[in-house]
PDB file of C-alpha atoms in Angstrom:
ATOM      1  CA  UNK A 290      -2.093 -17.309 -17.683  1.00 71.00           C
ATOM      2  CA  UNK A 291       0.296 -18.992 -14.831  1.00 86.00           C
ATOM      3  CA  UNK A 292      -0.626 -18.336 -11.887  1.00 86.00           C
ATOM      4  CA  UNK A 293       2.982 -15.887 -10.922  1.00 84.00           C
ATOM      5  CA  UNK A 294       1.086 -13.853 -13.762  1.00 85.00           C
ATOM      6  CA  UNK A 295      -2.534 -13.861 -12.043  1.00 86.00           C
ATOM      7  CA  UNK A 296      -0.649 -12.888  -8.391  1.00 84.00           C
ATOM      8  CA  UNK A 297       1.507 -10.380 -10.127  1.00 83.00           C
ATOM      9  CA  UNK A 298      -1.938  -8.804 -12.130  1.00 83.00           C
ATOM     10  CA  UNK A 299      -3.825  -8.616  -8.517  1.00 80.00           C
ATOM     11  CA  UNK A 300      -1.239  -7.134  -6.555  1.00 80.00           C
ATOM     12  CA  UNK A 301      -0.873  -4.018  -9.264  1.00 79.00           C
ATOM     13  CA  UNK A 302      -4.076  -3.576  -9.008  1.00 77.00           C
ATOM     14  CA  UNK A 303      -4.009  -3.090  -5.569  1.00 75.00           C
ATOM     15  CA  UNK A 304      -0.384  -1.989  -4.646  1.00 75.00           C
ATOM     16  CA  UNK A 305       0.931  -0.522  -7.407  1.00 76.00           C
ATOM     17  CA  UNK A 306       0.438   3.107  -7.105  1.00 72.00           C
ATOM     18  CA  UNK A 307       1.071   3.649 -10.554  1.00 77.00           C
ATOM     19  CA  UNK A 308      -1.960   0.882 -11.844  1.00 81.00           C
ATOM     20  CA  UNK A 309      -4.377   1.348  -9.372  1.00 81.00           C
ATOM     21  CA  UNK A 310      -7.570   3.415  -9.281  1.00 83.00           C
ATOM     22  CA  UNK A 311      -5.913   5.856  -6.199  1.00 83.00           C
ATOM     23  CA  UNK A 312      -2.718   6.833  -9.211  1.00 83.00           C
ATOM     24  CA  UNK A 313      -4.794  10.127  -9.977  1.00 87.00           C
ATOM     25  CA  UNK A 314      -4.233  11.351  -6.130  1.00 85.00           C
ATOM     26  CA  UNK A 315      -1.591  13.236  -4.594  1.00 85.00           C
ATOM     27  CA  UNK A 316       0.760  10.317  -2.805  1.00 80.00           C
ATOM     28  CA  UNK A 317       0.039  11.231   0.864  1.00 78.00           C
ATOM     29  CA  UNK A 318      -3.844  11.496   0.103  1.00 83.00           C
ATOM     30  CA  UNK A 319      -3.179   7.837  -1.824  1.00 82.00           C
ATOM     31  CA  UNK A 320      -1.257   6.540   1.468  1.00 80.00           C
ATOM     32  CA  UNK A 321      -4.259   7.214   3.634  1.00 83.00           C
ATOM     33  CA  UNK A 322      -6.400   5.503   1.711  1.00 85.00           C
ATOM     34  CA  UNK A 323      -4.505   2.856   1.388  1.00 82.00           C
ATOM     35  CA  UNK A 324      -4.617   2.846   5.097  1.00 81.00           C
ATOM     36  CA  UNK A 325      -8.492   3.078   5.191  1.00 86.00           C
ATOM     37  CA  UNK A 326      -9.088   0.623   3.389  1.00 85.00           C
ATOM     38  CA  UNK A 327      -6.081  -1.451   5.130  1.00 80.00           C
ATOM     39  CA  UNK A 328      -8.374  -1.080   8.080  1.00 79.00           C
ATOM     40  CA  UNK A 329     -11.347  -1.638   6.537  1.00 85.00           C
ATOM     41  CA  UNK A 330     -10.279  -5.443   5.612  1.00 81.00           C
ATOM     42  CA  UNK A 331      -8.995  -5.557   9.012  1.00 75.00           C
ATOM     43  CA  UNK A 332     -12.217  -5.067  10.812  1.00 79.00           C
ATOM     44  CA  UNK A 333     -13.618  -7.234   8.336  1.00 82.00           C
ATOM     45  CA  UNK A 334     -11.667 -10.437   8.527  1.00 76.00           C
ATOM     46  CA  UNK A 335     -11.701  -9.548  12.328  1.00 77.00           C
ATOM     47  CA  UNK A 336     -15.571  -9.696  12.668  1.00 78.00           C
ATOM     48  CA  UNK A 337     -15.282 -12.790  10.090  1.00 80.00           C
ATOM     49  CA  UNK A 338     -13.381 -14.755  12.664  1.00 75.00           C
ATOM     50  CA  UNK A 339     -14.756 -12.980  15.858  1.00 71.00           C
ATOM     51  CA  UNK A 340     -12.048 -12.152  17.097  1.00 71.00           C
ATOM     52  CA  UNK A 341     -11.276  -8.583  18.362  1.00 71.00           C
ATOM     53  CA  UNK A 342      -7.708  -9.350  19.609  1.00 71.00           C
ATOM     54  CA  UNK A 343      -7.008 -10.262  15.971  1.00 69.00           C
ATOM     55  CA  UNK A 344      -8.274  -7.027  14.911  1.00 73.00           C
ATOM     56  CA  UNK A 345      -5.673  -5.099  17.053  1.00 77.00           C
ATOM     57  CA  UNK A 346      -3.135  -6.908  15.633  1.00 79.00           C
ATOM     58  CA  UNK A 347      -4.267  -6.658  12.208  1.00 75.00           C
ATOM     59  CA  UNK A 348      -4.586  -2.823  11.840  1.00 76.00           C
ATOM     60  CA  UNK A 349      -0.983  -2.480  13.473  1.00 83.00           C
ATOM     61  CA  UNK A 350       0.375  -4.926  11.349  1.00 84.00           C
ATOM     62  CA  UNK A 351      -1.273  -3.224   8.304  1.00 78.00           C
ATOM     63  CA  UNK A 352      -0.488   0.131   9.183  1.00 83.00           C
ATOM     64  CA  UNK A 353       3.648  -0.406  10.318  1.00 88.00           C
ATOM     65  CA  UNK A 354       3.340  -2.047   6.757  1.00 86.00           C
ATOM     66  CA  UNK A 355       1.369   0.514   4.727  1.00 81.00           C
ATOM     67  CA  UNK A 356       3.704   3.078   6.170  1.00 85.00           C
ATOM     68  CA  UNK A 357       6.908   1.473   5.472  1.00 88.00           C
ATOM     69  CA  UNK A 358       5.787   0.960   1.609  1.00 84.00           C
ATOM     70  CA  UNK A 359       4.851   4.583   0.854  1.00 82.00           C
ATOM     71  CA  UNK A 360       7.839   5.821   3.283  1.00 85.00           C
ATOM     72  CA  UNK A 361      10.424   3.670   0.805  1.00 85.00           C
ATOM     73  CA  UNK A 362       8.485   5.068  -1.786  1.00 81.00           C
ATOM     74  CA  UNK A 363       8.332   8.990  -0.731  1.00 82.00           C
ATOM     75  CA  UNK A 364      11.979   8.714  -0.233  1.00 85.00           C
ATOM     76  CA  UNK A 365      12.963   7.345  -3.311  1.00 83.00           C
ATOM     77  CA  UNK A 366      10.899   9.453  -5.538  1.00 80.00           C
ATOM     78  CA  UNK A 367      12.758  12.464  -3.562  1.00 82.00           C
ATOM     79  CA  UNK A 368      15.897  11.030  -4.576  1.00 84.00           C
ATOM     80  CA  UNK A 369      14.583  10.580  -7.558  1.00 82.00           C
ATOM     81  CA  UNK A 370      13.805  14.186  -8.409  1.00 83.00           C
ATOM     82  CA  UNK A 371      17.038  15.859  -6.783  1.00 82.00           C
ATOM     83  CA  UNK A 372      19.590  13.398  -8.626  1.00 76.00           C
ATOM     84  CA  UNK A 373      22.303  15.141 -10.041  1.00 61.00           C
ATOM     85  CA  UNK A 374      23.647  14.652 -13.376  1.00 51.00           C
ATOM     86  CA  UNK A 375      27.018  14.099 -11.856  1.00 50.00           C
ATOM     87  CA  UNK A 376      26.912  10.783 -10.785  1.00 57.00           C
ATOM     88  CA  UNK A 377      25.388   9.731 -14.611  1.00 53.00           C
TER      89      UNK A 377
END
């Protein structure tokens, strides 16, 4: 397996919403997990490194991020469901 294929294999399993373990929840309750556990790995690394500054700017960073990926993906999943047949 190259190793393109083992990066691509580990992100689904995290960040794909559709291959993950969180695909059976409703997207926002998904999103906030996500976000948990974003934190979680923050406070972790954080505490690894003992640095509390970095933690601050870890859980912002992971959060403006988190939020951006499942506000693309709310939005085009709306699109999604109310295109017409029209422009087909």
């Amino acid at each position: 397996m190259s190793a393109q294929n083992v990066i691509k294999t580990a992100w689904d399993g995290v960040m794909n919403e559709k291959k993950n373990p969180l695909q059976n929840l409703p997207l926002m309750t998904a999103h906030m997990m996500m976000q948990v556990l974003a934190w979680m790995w923050s406070i972790i690394f954080a505490l690894a490194f003992s640095s509390y500054f970095v933690f601050g700017v870890s859980v912002v960073g992971h959060a403006l991020i988190l939020s951006g990926i499942f506000a693309t993906l709310a939005v085009f999943r709306e699109a999604e469901r109310n295109r017409t047949t029209d422009n087909a």
